[in-house]
Coordinates of C-alpha atoms in Angstrom, one line a residue:
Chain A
X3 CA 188.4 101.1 65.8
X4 CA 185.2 102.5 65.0
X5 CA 182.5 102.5 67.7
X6 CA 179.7 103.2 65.2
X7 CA 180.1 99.5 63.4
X8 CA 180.4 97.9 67.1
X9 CA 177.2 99.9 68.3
X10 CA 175.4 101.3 65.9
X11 CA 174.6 104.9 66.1
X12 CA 171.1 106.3 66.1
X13 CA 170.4 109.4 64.0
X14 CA 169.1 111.1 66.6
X15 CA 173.2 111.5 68.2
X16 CA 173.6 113.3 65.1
X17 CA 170.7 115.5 65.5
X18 CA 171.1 116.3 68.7
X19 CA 174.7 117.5 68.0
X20 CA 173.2 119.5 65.1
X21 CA 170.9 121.0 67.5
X22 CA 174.4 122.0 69.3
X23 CA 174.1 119.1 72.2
X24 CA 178.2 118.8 73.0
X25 CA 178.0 115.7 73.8
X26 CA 176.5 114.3 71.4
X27 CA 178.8 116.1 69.1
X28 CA 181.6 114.4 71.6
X29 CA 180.0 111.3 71.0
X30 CA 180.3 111.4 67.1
X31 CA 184.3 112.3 67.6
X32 CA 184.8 109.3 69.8
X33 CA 183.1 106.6 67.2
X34 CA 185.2 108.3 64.6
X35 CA 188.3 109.6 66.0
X36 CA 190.4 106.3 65.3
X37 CA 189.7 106.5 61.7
X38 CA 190.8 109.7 61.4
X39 CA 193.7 109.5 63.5
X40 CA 194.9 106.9 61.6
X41 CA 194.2 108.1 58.2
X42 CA 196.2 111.2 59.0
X43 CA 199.1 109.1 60.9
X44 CA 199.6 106.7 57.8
X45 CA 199.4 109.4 55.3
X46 CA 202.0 112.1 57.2
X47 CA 204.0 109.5 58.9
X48 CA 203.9 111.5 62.2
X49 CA 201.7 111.4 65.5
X50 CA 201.8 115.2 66.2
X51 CA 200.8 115.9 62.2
X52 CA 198.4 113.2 62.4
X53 CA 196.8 114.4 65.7
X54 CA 196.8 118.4 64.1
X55 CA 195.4 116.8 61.0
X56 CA 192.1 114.8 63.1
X57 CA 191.3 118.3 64.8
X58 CA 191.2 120.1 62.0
X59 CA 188.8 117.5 60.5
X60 CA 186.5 117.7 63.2
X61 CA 186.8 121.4 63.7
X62 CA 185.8 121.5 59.9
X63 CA 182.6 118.8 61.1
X64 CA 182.0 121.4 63.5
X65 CA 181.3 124.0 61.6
X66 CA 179.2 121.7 58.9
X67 CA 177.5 119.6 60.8
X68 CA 174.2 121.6 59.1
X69 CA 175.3 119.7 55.6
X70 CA 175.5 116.1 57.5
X71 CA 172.4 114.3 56.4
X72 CA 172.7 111.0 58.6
X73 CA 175.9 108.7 59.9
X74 CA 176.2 107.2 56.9
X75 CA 177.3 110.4 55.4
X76 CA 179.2 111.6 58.7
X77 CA 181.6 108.2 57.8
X78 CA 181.8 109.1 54.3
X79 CA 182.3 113.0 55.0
X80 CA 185.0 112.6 57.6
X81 CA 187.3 109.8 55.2
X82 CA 187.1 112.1 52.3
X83 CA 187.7 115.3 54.7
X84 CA 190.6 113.8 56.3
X85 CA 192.5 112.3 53.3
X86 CA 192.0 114.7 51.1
X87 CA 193.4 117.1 53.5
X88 CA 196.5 114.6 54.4
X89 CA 197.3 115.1 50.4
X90 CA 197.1 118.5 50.4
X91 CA 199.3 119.0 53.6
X92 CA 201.2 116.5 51.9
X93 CA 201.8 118.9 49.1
X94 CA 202.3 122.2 51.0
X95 CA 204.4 120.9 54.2
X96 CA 207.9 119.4 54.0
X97 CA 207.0 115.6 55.4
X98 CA 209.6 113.1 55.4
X99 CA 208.0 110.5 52.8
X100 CA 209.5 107.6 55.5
X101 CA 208.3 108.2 58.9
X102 CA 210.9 108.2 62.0
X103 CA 211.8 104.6 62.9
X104 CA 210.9 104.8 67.1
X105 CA 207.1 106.5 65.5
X106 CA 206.7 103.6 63.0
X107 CA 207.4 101.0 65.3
X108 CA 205.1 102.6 67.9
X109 CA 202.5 102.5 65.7
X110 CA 203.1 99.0 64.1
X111 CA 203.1 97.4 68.2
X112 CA 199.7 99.1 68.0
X113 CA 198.6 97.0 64.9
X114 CA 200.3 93.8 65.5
X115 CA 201.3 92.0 68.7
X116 CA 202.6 89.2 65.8
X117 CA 205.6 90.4 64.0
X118 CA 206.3 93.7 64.6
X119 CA 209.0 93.7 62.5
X120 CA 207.3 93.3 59.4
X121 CA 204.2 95.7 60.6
X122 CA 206.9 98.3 60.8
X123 CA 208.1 97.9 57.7
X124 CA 205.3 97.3 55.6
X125 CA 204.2 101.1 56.9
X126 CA 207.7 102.4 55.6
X127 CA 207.1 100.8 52.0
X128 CA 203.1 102.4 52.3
X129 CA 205.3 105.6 53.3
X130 CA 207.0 105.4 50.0
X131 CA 203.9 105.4 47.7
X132 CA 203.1 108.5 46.3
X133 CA 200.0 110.7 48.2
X134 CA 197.3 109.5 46.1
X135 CA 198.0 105.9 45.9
X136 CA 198.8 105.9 49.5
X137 CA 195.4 107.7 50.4
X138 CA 193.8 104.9 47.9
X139 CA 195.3 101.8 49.7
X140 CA 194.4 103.4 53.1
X141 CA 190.8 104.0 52.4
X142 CA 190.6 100.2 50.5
X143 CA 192.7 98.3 53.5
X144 CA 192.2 100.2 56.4
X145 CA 188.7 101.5 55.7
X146 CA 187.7 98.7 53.6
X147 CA 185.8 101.1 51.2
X148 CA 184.6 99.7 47.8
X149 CA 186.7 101.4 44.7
X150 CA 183.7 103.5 43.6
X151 CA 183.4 105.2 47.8
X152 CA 186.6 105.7 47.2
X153 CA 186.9 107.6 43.4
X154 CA 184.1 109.7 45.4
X155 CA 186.1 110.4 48.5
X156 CA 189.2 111.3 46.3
X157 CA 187.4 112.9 43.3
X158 CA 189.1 110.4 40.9
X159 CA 187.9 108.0 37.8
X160 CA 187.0 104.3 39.4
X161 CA 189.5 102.8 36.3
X162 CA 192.4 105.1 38.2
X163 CA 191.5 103.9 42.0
X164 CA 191.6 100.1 40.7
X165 CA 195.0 100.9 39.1
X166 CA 196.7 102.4 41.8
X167 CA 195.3 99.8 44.4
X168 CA 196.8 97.1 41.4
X169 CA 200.2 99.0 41.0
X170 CA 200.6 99.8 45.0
X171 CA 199.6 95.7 45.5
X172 CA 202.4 95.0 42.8
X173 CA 204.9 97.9 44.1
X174 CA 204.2 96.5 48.2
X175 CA 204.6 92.7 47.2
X176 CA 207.6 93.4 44.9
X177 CA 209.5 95.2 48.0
X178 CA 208.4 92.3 50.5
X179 CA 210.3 90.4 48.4
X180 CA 213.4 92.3 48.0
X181 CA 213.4 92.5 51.8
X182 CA 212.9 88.6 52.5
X183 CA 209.9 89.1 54.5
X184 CA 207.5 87.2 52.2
X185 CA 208.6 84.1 50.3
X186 CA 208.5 84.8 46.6
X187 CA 208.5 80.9 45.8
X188 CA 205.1 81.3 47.6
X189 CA 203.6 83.6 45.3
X190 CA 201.6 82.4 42.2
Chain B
X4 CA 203.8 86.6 56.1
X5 CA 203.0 83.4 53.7
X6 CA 201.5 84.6 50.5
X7 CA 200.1 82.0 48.5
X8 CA 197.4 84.4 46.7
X9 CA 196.6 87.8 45.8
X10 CA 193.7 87.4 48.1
X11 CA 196.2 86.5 51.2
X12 CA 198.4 89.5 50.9
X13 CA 195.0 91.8 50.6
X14 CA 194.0 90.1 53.7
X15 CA 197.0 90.7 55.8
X16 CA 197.0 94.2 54.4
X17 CA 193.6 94.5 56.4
X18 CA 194.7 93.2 59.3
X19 CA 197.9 95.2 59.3
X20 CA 196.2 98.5 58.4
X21 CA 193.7 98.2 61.3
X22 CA 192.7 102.0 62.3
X23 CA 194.6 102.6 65.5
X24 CA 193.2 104.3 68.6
X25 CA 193.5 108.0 68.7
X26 CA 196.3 109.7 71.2
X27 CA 194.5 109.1 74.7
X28 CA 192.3 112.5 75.6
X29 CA 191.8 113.8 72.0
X30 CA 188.2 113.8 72.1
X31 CA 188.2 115.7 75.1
X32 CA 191.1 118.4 73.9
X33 CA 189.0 118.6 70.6
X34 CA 185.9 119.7 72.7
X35 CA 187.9 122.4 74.9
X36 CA 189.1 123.7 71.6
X37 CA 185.4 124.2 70.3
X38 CA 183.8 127.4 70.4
X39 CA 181.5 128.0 73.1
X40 CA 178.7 128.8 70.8
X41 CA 177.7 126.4 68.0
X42 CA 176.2 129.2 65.8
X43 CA 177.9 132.2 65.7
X44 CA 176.1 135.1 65.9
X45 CA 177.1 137.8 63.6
X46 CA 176.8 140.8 65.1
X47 CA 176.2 144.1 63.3
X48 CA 178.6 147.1 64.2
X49 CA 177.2 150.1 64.9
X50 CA 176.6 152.8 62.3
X51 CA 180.0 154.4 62.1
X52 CA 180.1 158.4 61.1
X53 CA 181.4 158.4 57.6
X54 CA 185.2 159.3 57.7
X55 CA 186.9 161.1 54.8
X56 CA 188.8 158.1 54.6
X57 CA 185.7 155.7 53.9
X58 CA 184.8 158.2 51.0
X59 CA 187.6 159.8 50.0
X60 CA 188.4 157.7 46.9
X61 CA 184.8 157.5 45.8
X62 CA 185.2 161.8 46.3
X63 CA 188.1 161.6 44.0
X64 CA 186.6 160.1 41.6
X65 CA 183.5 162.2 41.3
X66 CA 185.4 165.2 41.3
X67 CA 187.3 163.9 38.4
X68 CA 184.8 163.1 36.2
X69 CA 182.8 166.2 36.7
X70 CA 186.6 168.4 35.6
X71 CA 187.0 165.4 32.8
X72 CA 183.0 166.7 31.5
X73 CA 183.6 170.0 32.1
X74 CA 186.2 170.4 30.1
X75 CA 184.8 168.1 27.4
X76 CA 181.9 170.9 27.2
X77 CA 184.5 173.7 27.0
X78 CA 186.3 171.6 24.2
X79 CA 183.1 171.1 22.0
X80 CA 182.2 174.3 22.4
X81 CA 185.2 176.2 21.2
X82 CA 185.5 174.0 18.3
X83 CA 182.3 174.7 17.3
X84 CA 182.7 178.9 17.5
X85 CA 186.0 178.1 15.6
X86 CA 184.3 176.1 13.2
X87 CA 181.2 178.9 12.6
X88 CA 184.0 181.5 12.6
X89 CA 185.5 179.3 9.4
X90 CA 181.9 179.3 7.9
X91 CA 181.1 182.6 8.3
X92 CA 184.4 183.9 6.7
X93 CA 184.0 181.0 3.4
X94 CA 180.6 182.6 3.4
X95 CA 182.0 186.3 3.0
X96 CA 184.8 185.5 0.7
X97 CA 182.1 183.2 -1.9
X98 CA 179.7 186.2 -1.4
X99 CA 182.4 188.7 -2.6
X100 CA 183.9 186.0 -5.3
X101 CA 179.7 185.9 -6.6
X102 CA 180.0 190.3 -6.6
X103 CA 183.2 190.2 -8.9
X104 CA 181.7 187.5 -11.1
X105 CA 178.4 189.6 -11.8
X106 CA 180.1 193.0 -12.0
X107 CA 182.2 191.6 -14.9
X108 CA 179.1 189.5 -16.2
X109 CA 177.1 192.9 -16.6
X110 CA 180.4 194.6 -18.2
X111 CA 179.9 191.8 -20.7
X112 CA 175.9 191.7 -21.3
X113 CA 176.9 196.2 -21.8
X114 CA 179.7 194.7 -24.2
X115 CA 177.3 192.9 -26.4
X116 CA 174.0 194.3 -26.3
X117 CA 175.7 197.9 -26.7
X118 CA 179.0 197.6 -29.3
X119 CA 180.7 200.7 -29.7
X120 CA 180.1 202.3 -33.4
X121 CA 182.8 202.8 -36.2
X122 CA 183.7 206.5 -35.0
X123 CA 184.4 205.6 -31.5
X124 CA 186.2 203.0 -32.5
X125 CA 188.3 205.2 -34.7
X126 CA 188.5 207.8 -32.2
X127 CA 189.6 204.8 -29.9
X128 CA 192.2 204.4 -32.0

């Protein structure tokens, strides 16, 4: 959960760690590190990647904080930093597409104390997706960015972020189904 | 999971895809892993004494193109003796073409302006 839309931040944390205060720099990791944790555990399906993957993003922060013009941007830099670099790790490392089962349902006892079975298996079918669509649904459900953040973040038209949040909505639905964990007589 | 809309599933797919807490202690093995100093200060090494190494390419290279110009000079200039050579003999050999041509020229003006008379031609004969 991000601290920063609990308490909201004051610029001045973020100009203090510019001005090479650690912890306010500390500070900034803490109100962000759960987004980026998570971001990088949904995307590679592992903890260990997932926990490489949110170092290197604020290692990157680290070194740029001179370019961060206010929190704001920090949010918006650290998203686009982090899934970006999940779809390029993505590409160059051999992931499993579906992450270990004892991992997923670790992660889905995190999210849900209500039906853990279908938490767990909802992040298997978001494991299937391809890495763009994947890093899309993250960033709309998870981040709850609007369409045009997120063709930003990903470098990517708006038309092609609403059609791989419509075809991953259609592809995640369509496989609840199959598996009898929603009721398709429900459905419109 | 009951879906009766669109709008349903999109909510549950919030509430399911809520960011989860980090591994406990990341922030603080993040800010061991940091670099002591924010701004790293780039230090200039010291002046080192040239090595043959550092300029031996850059030598090479000089070296030849001075032999590559050299020689060019040498070239253009013994094609240019050989080719004064060539003149000077045409020159010669057009000068000593023009001496024939006159000394038969004058045999010719003698021939005309001076015919031989009816007894030297008889005694010719």
């Amino acid at each position: 959960m991000s601290l920063s839309a609990a308490h909201p931040m004051p610029d001045s944390l973020l100009l203090q760690a510019r001005a090479g205060d650690r912890n306010a720099f500390a500070a900034l990791v803490r109100a962000h590190q759960g987004s980026v944790f998570s971001i990088g555990l949904r995307m590679l399906s592992r903890r260990d990647a997932a926990e490489d993957l949110a170092q290197d993003v604020f290692l990157q922060l680290y070194r740029k904080l001179d370019s961060i013009e206010s929190l704001e941007h920090l949010g918006f830099w650290l998203r686009r930093v982090a899934a970006n670099l999940a779809i390029d790790w993505l590409r160059r490392l051999p992931y499993s597409a579906t992450q270990p089962l004892d991992e997923s349902a670790e992660v889905a006892a995190q999210v849900s104390e209500d039906d853990p079975l279908m938490s767990r298996e909802l992040m298997r079918l978001l494991g299937e997706l391809a890495p763009h669509p994947r890093a899309v649904m993250l960033l709309r459900y998870q981040e709850d960015r609007d369409v045009a953040e997120i063709a930003a973040m990903l470098d990517m038209p708006v038309n092609t972020v609403k059609s791989h949040i419509k075809r991953s909505l259609t592809a995640l639905r369509g496989r609840m189904i199959g598996a009898k964990l929603i009721d398709c007589e429900e459905l419109p | 999971m009951n879906e009766k809309s669109p709008g349903n599933f999109e909510d549950e797919l919030r509430r399911r895809l809520r960011p989860i807490d980090a591994p406990e202690g990341f922030a603080e093995r993040l800010m061991a892993a940091l670099p002591v100093e924010q701004k790293a200060t780039v230090v200039k090494p010291l002046a080192a004494r040239p090595s043959l190494r550092q300029f031996g390419l850059p030598a090479a290279l000089a070296a030849s193109l001075m032999v590559a110009v050299f020689l060019g000079v040498r070239v253009a200039n013994d094609r240019a003796l050989r080719e004064e050579q060539i003149g000077i003999a045409a020159s010669q050999q057009l000068m000593q073409a023009l001496r024939v041509t006159s000394q038969k020229l004058d045999l010719a003006y003698e021939a005309v302006n001076n015919p031989p008379t009816a007894g030297e031609e008889e005694n010719r004969s």
